Each structure stands twice: as C-alpha cells, then as structure tokens.
Coordinates of C-alpha atoms and ligand atoms in Angstrom, one line a residue:
M17 CA 21.5 -9.8 39.6
S18 CA 17.8 -9.6 40.1
G19 CA 17.7 -5.9 41.0
L20 CA 20.1 -4.7 38.3
R21 CA 18.9 -3.0 35.1
C22 CA 21.0 -1.5 32.4
P23 CA 19.7 2.1 32.1
D24 CA 20.3 2.2 28.3
V25 CA 18.0 -0.6 27.5
L26 CA 14.4 0.6 27.1
P27 CA 11.8 -1.9 28.2
L28 CA 10.2 -3.3 25.0
A29 CA 6.5 -2.7 24.6
A30 CA 4.4 -5.8 24.5
P31 CA 3.6 -6.6 20.8
L32 CA 0.5 -5.0 19.4
L33 CA -2.0 -7.8 19.0
D34 CA -5.7 -7.9 18.2
G35 CA -8.4 -10.1 19.7
S36 CA -7.6 -12.8 17.1
G37 CA -3.9 -12.9 18.1
R38 CA -2.7 -11.2 14.9
R39 CA 0.4 -9.0 15.4
F40 CA 0.7 -5.6 13.7
E41 CA 4.1 -4.4 12.4
Y42 CA 3.2 -2.4 9.4
L43 CA 1.5 1.0 9.0
R44 CA 0.0 2.3 5.8
L45 CA 0.0 6.0 6.1
S46 CA -2.2 8.0 3.7
L47 CA -0.7 11.4 3.1
T48 CA -3.7 12.7 1.0
D49 CA -6.9 11.5 -0.5
V50 CA -6.3 13.7 -3.6
C51 CA -5.3 12.1 -6.8
N52 CA -4.5 13.4 -10.3
F53 CA -5.4 10.1 -12.1
R54 CA -8.8 8.6 -12.8
C55 CA -8.3 4.9 -12.6
S56 CA -11.5 3.1 -13.7
Y57 CA -11.6 0.9 -10.5
C58 CA -10.8 3.7 -8.1
L59 CA -11.7 7.3 -9.1
P60 CA -13.2 7.0 -12.6
N61 CA -14.6 10.5 -12.5
G62 CA -11.5 12.0 -10.9
Y63 CA -11.0 13.4 -7.5
K64 CA -13.9 15.6 -6.1
K65 CA -13.1 17.6 -3.1
P66 CA -15.8 17.0 -0.4
C67 CA -17.4 19.9 1.4
N68 CA -15.8 20.7 4.8
K69 CA -12.9 18.4 4.1
P70 CA -10.6 18.2 7.2
S71 CA -7.0 19.3 6.6
E72 CA -4.3 16.7 6.0
L73 CA -2.1 15.8 8.9
S74 CA 0.9 18.1 9.3
V75 CA 4.5 16.8 9.2
E76 CA 4.6 17.2 13.0
E77 CA 1.3 15.2 13.5
I78 CA 2.7 12.5 11.2
R79 CA 5.9 12.4 13.2
R80 CA 3.9 12.0 16.4
A81 CA 1.7 9.3 14.9
V82 CA 4.6 7.3 13.5
S83 CA 6.5 7.6 16.8
G84 CA 3.4 6.2 18.6
F85 CA 3.1 3.2 16.3
A86 CA 6.9 2.6 16.5
G87 CA 6.6 2.5 20.3
L88 CA 4.1 -0.3 19.8
G89 CA 6.6 -2.3 17.6
L90 CA 5.5 -1.3 14.1
W91 CA 8.7 -0.9 12.0
K92 CA 7.6 -0.6 8.5
V93 CA 5.6 2.4 7.1
R94 CA 4.2 2.8 3.6
L95 CA 3.4 6.3 2.3
T96 CA 0.3 6.1 0.1
G97 CA -2.9 7.9 -0.7
G98 CA -4.6 9.2 -3.1
E99 CA -1.4 10.1 -4.8
P100 CA 1.1 10.8 -2.0
T101 CA 3.5 12.7 -4.2
L102 CA 1.0 15.4 -4.8
R103 CA 1.8 16.8 -1.4
C104 CA 4.2 19.6 -1.7
D105 CA 6.0 18.6 1.5
F106 CA 6.2 14.9 0.4
E107 CA 10.0 14.7 0.8
E108 CA 9.9 16.4 4.2
V109 CA 7.3 13.9 5.3
A110 CA 9.5 11.0 4.1
R111 CA 12.5 12.3 5.9
A112 CA 10.4 12.8 9.1
V113 CA 9.0 9.2 9.0
S114 CA 12.3 7.6 8.1
S115 CA 14.1 9.3 11.0
V116 CA 11.6 8.0 13.7
P117 CA 13.5 5.6 16.0
G118 CA 12.4 2.1 15.4
I119 CA 11.3 2.6 11.8
R120 CA 13.4 0.3 9.7
R121 CA 11.7 0.5 6.3
V122 CA 9.9 3.3 4.5
A123 CA 8.0 2.3 1.4
M124 CA 5.8 4.2 -0.9
T125 CA 3.1 3.5 -3.5
T126 CA 2.7 5.9 -6.4
N127 CA 1.1 6.1 -9.8
G128 CA 4.5 7.3 -11.1
Y129 CA 3.8 11.0 -11.2
R130 CA 7.1 12.9 -11.0
L131 CA 9.0 9.6 -10.5
A132 CA 11.3 10.2 -13.5
E133 CA 12.5 13.6 -12.0
R134 CA 12.3 12.8 -8.2
A135 CA 13.4 9.2 -7.9
Q136 CA 16.8 10.0 -6.5
A137 CA 15.4 12.7 -4.1
W138 CA 12.8 10.2 -2.8
R139 CA 15.5 7.6 -2.2
D140 CA 17.7 10.2 -0.5
S141 CA 14.8 11.2 1.8
G142 CA 14.9 7.7 3.3
I143 CA 12.4 5.7 1.1
S144 CA 13.9 2.3 0.3
A145 CA 11.0 0.4 -1.3
L146 CA 8.8 1.6 -4.1
N147 CA 5.6 0.2 -5.6
I148 CA 4.5 1.7 -8.9
S149 CA 1.1 1.1 -10.4
V150 CA 1.2 0.0 -14.0
D151 CA -2.0 -1.7 -15.0
S152 CA -1.0 -2.1 -18.7
L153 CA 2.1 -1.9 -20.9
D154 CA 0.0 -0.8 -23.8
P155 CA 0.0 3.0 -24.0
A156 CA -3.5 3.4 -25.3
R157 CA -4.9 0.9 -22.7
F158 CA -2.9 2.6 -19.9
A159 CA -4.5 5.9 -20.9
Q160 CA -7.9 4.3 -21.0
I161 CA -7.5 2.8 -17.5
T162 CA -6.0 5.8 -15.8
G163 CA -7.3 8.7 -17.8
H164 CA -3.8 9.8 -18.6
D165 CA -1.6 9.1 -21.6
R166 CA 1.5 8.8 -19.5
L167 CA 2.8 5.3 -19.8
A168 CA 6.1 6.4 -21.4
E169 CA 6.7 8.9 -18.5
V170 CA 6.0 6.1 -15.9
L171 CA 8.4 3.7 -17.7
R172 CA 11.1 6.4 -17.6
G173 CA 10.3 6.8 -13.9
I174 CA 10.9 3.1 -13.4
E175 CA 14.3 3.4 -15.1
A176 CA 15.2 6.4 -12.9
A177 CA 14.1 4.4 -9.8
Q178 CA 16.4 1.5 -10.8
A179 CA 19.3 4.0 -11.3
A180 CA 18.5 5.5 -7.8
D181 CA 19.2 2.1 -6.2
F182 CA 16.0 1.4 -4.3
E183 CA 16.2 -1.8 -2.3
S184 CA 12.9 -3.0 -3.7
I185 CA 10.9 -2.0 -6.8
K186 CA 7.6 -3.6 -7.4
L187 CA 5.0 -2.9 -10.1
N188 CA 1.4 -3.2 -9.0
A189 CA -1.1 -4.3 -11.6
V190 CA -4.9 -4.6 -10.9
L191 CA -6.2 -7.6 -12.8
M192 CA -9.3 -6.8 -14.8
R193 CA -11.3 -9.2 -16.9
G194 CA -11.5 -8.1 -20.6
V195 CA -9.2 -5.1 -19.9
N196 CA -5.7 -6.4 -19.2
D197 CA -6.0 -10.1 -18.4
D198 CA -4.5 -10.8 -21.8
E199 CA -1.3 -9.1 -20.7
L200 CA -0.2 -11.5 -18.0
A201 CA 2.6 -13.0 -20.0
A202 CA 3.9 -9.7 -21.2
M203 CA 3.9 -8.2 -17.7
V204 CA 5.7 -11.2 -16.2
D205 CA 8.3 -11.0 -19.1
F206 CA 8.7 -7.3 -18.5
V207 CA 9.6 -7.6 -14.9
A208 CA 11.6 -10.9 -15.2
T209 CA 13.9 -9.3 -17.8
R210 CA 14.5 -6.2 -15.7
D211 CA 15.0 -7.7 -12.2
L212 CA 11.8 -6.1 -10.9
S213 CA 9.0 -7.7 -8.9
L214 CA 5.3 -7.6 -9.8
R215 CA 2.1 -7.7 -7.8
F216 CA -1.1 -8.7 -9.3
I217 CA -4.0 -7.3 -7.3
E218 CA -7.5 -8.6 -7.5
V219 CA -9.9 -5.8 -8.1
M220 CA -11.7 -5.1 -4.8
R221 CA -15.3 -4.1 -4.5
T222 CA -15.8 -0.7 -2.9
N223 CA -19.0 1.2 -2.4
D224 CA -18.4 3.3 -5.6
N225 CA -17.3 0.5 -8.0
A226 CA -19.8 -2.4 -7.4
A227 CA -20.8 -2.7 -11.1
F228 CA -17.2 -2.4 -12.3
F229 CA -16.2 -5.1 -9.8
G230 CA -19.0 -7.4 -11.0
A231 CA -17.9 -7.1 -14.6
R232 CA -14.2 -7.1 -14.2
H233 CA -13.2 -9.2 -11.1
V234 CA -10.7 -12.1 -11.9
A235 CA -9.7 -14.5 -9.1
G236 CA -6.0 -14.3 -8.3
Q237 CA -5.9 -18.1 -8.1
T238 CA -6.2 -18.3 -12.0
V239 CA -2.9 -16.3 -12.2
I240 CA -1.3 -18.6 -9.6
D241 CA -2.4 -21.7 -11.6
R242 CA -0.9 -20.3 -14.8
L243 CA 2.3 -19.3 -13.2
E244 CA 2.8 -22.6 -11.5
A245 CA 2.2 -24.3 -14.8
E246 CA 5.1 -22.2 -16.2
G247 CA 7.5 -23.3 -13.4
W248 CA 6.9 -20.5 -10.9
Q249 CA 6.9 -21.9 -7.3
R250 CA 5.4 -20.6 -4.1
M251 CA 8.0 -19.1 -1.8
P252 CA 8.0 -19.9 1.8
R253 CA 6.3 -17.3 3.9
Q254 CA 8.7 -14.9 5.7
P255 CA 8.0 -14.0 9.3
G256 CA 5.9 -10.8 9.3
A257 CA 4.8 -11.4 5.7
G258 CA 1.4 -10.0 4.9
P259 CA -1.4 -11.7 3.0
A260 CA 0.2 -11.8 -0.5
V261 CA 1.1 -15.1 -2.1
E262 CA 4.6 -14.9 -3.5
L263 CA 6.1 -16.9 -6.4
G264 CA 9.6 -17.2 -7.6
H265 CA 11.3 -18.7 -10.7
P266 CA 14.8 -20.2 -11.0
T267 CA 15.6 -17.8 -13.9
A268 CA 14.1 -14.6 -12.4
R269 CA 15.5 -12.5 -9.6
G270 CA 12.2 -10.7 -9.1
R271 CA 9.1 -12.3 -7.5
I272 CA 5.5 -12.3 -8.5
G273 CA 3.0 -11.6 -5.7
I274 CA -0.7 -12.1 -5.9
I275 CA -3.0 -10.1 -3.6
A276 CA -6.3 -12.1 -3.5
P277 CA -8.5 -10.7 -0.8
Y278 CA -11.4 -13.0 -1.9
S279 CA -9.3 -16.1 -1.2
K280 CA -9.8 -18.3 1.8
D281 CA -8.1 -17.2 5.0
F282 CA -6.8 -14.0 3.4
C283 CA -7.4 -12.0 6.6
A284 CA -5.6 -14.5 8.9
S285 CA -2.2 -13.1 8.1
C286 CA -3.2 -9.4 8.2
N287 CA -0.3 -7.5 9.8
R288 CA -1.2 -3.9 8.8
L289 CA -3.0 -0.9 10.1
R290 CA -4.0 2.2 8.2
L291 CA -4.0 5.9 9.1
S292 CA -6.0 8.2 6.9
S293 CA -4.7 11.6 5.8
D294 CA -6.9 13.3 8.4
G295 CA -5.8 11.1 11.3
K296 CA -8.4 8.3 11.4
L297 CA -7.2 4.8 12.3
H298 CA -8.6 2.1 10.0
L299 CA -8.4 -1.4 11.3
C300 CA -9.4 -2.8 7.9
L301 CA -9.6 -1.5 4.4
F302 CA -13.3 -2.6 4.4
G303 CA -14.2 -1.7 8.0
D304 CA -17.0 0.5 9.2
G305 CA -15.0 3.7 9.2
G306 CA -12.0 5.2 10.8
M307 CA -11.5 6.1 14.5
D308 CA -10.1 9.6 15.1
I309 CA -6.8 9.6 16.9
R310 CA -5.9 13.1 15.7
P311 CA -6.5 14.8 19.1
H312 CA -3.6 12.6 20.4
L313 CA -1.3 13.8 17.6
Q314 CA -1.5 17.5 18.6
G315 CA 0.4 17.3 21.8
G316 CA 0.1 15.5 25.1
E317 CA 1.6 12.2 26.3
T318 CA 2.7 9.5 23.8
A319 CA 1.4 7.0 26.4
A320 CA -2.1 8.3 25.9
L321 CA -1.7 7.8 22.1
T322 CA -0.3 4.3 22.4
A323 CA -3.0 3.3 24.9
R324 CA -5.7 4.5 22.6
I325 CA -4.2 2.6 19.6
R326 CA -3.8 -0.5 21.6
A327 CA -7.4 -0.4 22.8
L328 CA -8.7 0.2 19.3
V329 CA -6.6 -2.6 17.7
G330 CA -8.0 -5.0 20.3
T331 CA -11.5 -4.5 18.6
K332 CA -10.4 -5.4 15.1
A333 CA -12.9 -7.8 13.4
P334 CA -11.5 -11.2 12.5
A335 CA -12.2 -10.8 8.7
H336 CA -13.7 -8.5 6.1
R337 CA -17.2 -9.0 4.8
L338 CA -16.4 -8.7 1.1
H339 CA -17.8 -12.1 0.4
E340 CA -21.2 -10.8 1.5
G341 CA -20.9 -7.9 -0.9
N342 CA -20.2 -5.6 2.1
S343 CA -17.3 -3.2 1.5
G344 CA -17.8 -1.5 4.9
A345 CA -17.7 2.3 4.7
T346 CA -15.1 2.5 1.9
P347 CA -16.2 4.5 -1.1
H348 CA -12.9 3.9 -2.9
L349 CA -9.3 3.0 -1.9
A350 CA -8.0 6.5 -2.4
S351 CA -10.1 7.6 0.5
I352 CA -8.1 5.5 3.1
G353 CA -4.9 4.7 1.3
G354 CA -4.9 1.4 -0.6
Ligands
SAM10 N1 -2.1 6.5 -6.2 C1 -1.2 5.6 -5.8 C2 -1.2 4.4 -6.8 O1 -2.2 4.3 -7.5 O2 -0.3 3.6 -6.8 C3 -1.4 5.0 -4.4 C4 -2.7 4.8 -3.9 S1 -3.6 3.5 -4.7 C5 -5.2 3.6 -3.8 C6 -2.8 2.1 -4.1 C7 -3.0 0.8 -4.9 O3 -4.3 0.4 -4.7 C8 -2.7 0.9 -6.4 O4 -1.8 -0.1 -6.7 C9 -4.0 0.7 -7.0 O5 -3.9 0.1 -8.3 C10 -4.8 -0.1 -6.0 N2 -6.2 0.0 -6.0 C11 -7.0 1.1 -6.0 N3 -8.3 0.7 -6.0 C12 -8.4 -0.6 -6.1 C13 -9.4 -1.5 -6.1 N4 -10.7 -1.2 -6.1 N5 -9.1 -2.9 -6.2 C14 -7.8 -3.3 -6.2 N6 -6.8 -2.4 -6.1 C15 -7.0 -1.1 -6.1
SF4_11 FE1 -5.3 7.7 -8.1 FE2 -4.0 5.5 -7.2 FE3 -6.7 5.6 -7.2 FE4 -5.4 5.5 -9.5 S1 -5.5 3.9 -7.9 S2 -7.1 6.9 -9.0 S3 -3.6 6.6 -9.1 S4 -5.4 6.8 -6.0

C-alpha cells in the first residue's frame, strides 16, 4: 500500500502556526477604510480621505488573497472595514469570498447601513453570520455616539436580518463609562427576548482616541461579574474559539460574549489574521503596521503567496502592548478592520 495515493485527495497544508504555536483559522478582511458614521471611539470627526490613498483591493485580488489563506487552512472570513457595505461591489465580493474552496463561513460586521433593504441579498450572496453594531438602544444616545439619528433604521435592519434567516446574528456594543454602562440590563433583555446574541467590547485604546479611552474604558470583567450574579454561566470554549468569553443562560437561546483585550492571557487564544483594504497583512490589531502582500495578489504562483504569508505569520509577537499604553501603529480600528 505504501506507494499508492488517491489522486483526488489533495495533500493538506500544514496548519498555519506562529512562533508561539497559535493556529490561525480566521481572516478578517477589510473591504474599505471609508465609513459614513462618526463613532466617538473610532472616527469622531468622520472619515477623512488621506492624500495618495492606495486603491482598495479588487474583487479578483480579494479572491486570490482568500484562496491563498484557505490553502493554509483558514476557513472563516469576516468582511469588515470601515463600513464594508459602502463598497458598491459588496455583494460581488461576498459571492467571490464564499465561493472560494475551503471557506466554510463568511461573516460580516456592519453599522447597519442598508441592512433593512439588503439583508436578504447579503444572505443570498453567501454571508451566514452577521454582527451589527448597536452601542445604545436609546435613539438620542445612539445619535450622539454615532453621529447619526438612525437607531430605528438599524432596528428595522435587525428584523430584516432575522427574516432572512442568518445562522448567527450578534449585536456588538462597545462599553463606555458614563455613556452606555447603565444600559447593560436593557441590552441583555433586548437580545434574550429576541433570540439574538450580544458582544460587549471593551473600548480599546488607539493612537487617535487615547483621551477618550482614559475617560471611558470599563473592564469587561465587571460585566462578567454582573451576569454571573444573574445566573449567566461561562460556556466551555469551542475548538477554534477566539479570545471572547462566552456566557449562556438556561432561559436564553442567545449568548453574551465579552471581548476584553486588557484581560490576562487575552492574546493566548488569538486565532485571527487581518488583511487591510489595500492588501497589507496585519498580524495584530495593535501591531507596528501591515506588511504588503498585494504584489502576490496580482498574478503569479499561489505558492509564492502562501510561502510569504507563512513566513510573516511566523514573526507574530506573542502579545499586544496595550497595557504599556502602546497601540502600535493603529490610528483607529476603521483603518485596519476592527
Ligand atoms: N463599521 C462597522 C461597524 O461599526 O460595525 C465595521 C467596522 S468597526 C471598526 C468593527 C467593530 O469595531 C465595531 O463593532 C465597532 O464598534 C468596534 N470598534 C471600533 N473602534 C473600537 C475601539 N476603539 N474599541 C473597541 N471597539 C471598537
Ligand atoms: Fe464607522 Fe464602524 Fe468606526 Fe463606527 S466603528 S466609525 S461605524 S468603522
């Protein structure tokens, strides 16, 4: 038997590991750094186009990139930004990504723009998991945080998404001291009664929001403590789970996740890589900048692309340096894809 090989079975690539032994299965793909909102922790003054801005990756470049990552064992892709749905070819991109062999799950993160009208079209283009940012359920507060009086429109979008039968719908809420930390119970109630899941995200310090971070950061552990006191229980970690802590409750179908990058050992379970909208590989949200892989996306051998990715991933730092007040080269999360 030793010399026989089935010709239909492709040899599996060795798993993509970094120098700390972490395995990467998840790509966060930024489609644009442009955004129409002005979230106070991200782009409080709105999007400003930089001089000499490189063009966004084309659909073909994206297809090549995702094929390269899939060849290295990544199977989940999240479309993000900026606001990914601002791209006029968003659905074409989603179809291209979801049809790459090896990609089993395509997710997206959105501020809810056009969700009410496009939910079904996005589902039909292959997206199965949706994260929608909703930092407040109070219309005036939502407008104050995002710069847009659009809560009602976003809530209509959530209903449309539920009707479109996404496999997973999660709301993302950035926790902010003195802004929305009194809404914890209302948000938990909102999702628990609608079979949705919710992620509380600690506000993260970036180079543009240091003062805001200092004034508004709340440790995710305070939320975990409150939820546990109300009968929520930590869920066992699934294989391939990222750094979120997940809690469930016997009476709720949805889960509550807490993303707490300032907690101990947060980076130990990092399983994700990021590709910016202009083709730079970011090994960490708070690293020293991206490494250009775009030349490999414009033709040539896939093997050269995968060898380059593998070599770069091997250099990933064991942990971020946020605790030292060092946000790397990241001005705001819209620049890389949060
Ligand atoms: N525009 C889309 C949206 O807002 O959902 C996708 C991009 S946004 C950068 C992705 C996620 O990052 C959102 O849930 C947003 O609330 C979160 N985010 C942005 N800046 C952040 C920060 N400084 N700290 C924590 N979360 C942040
Ligand atoms: Fe735009 Fe999302 Fe940043 Fe808000 S968090 S400004 S919606 S990119």
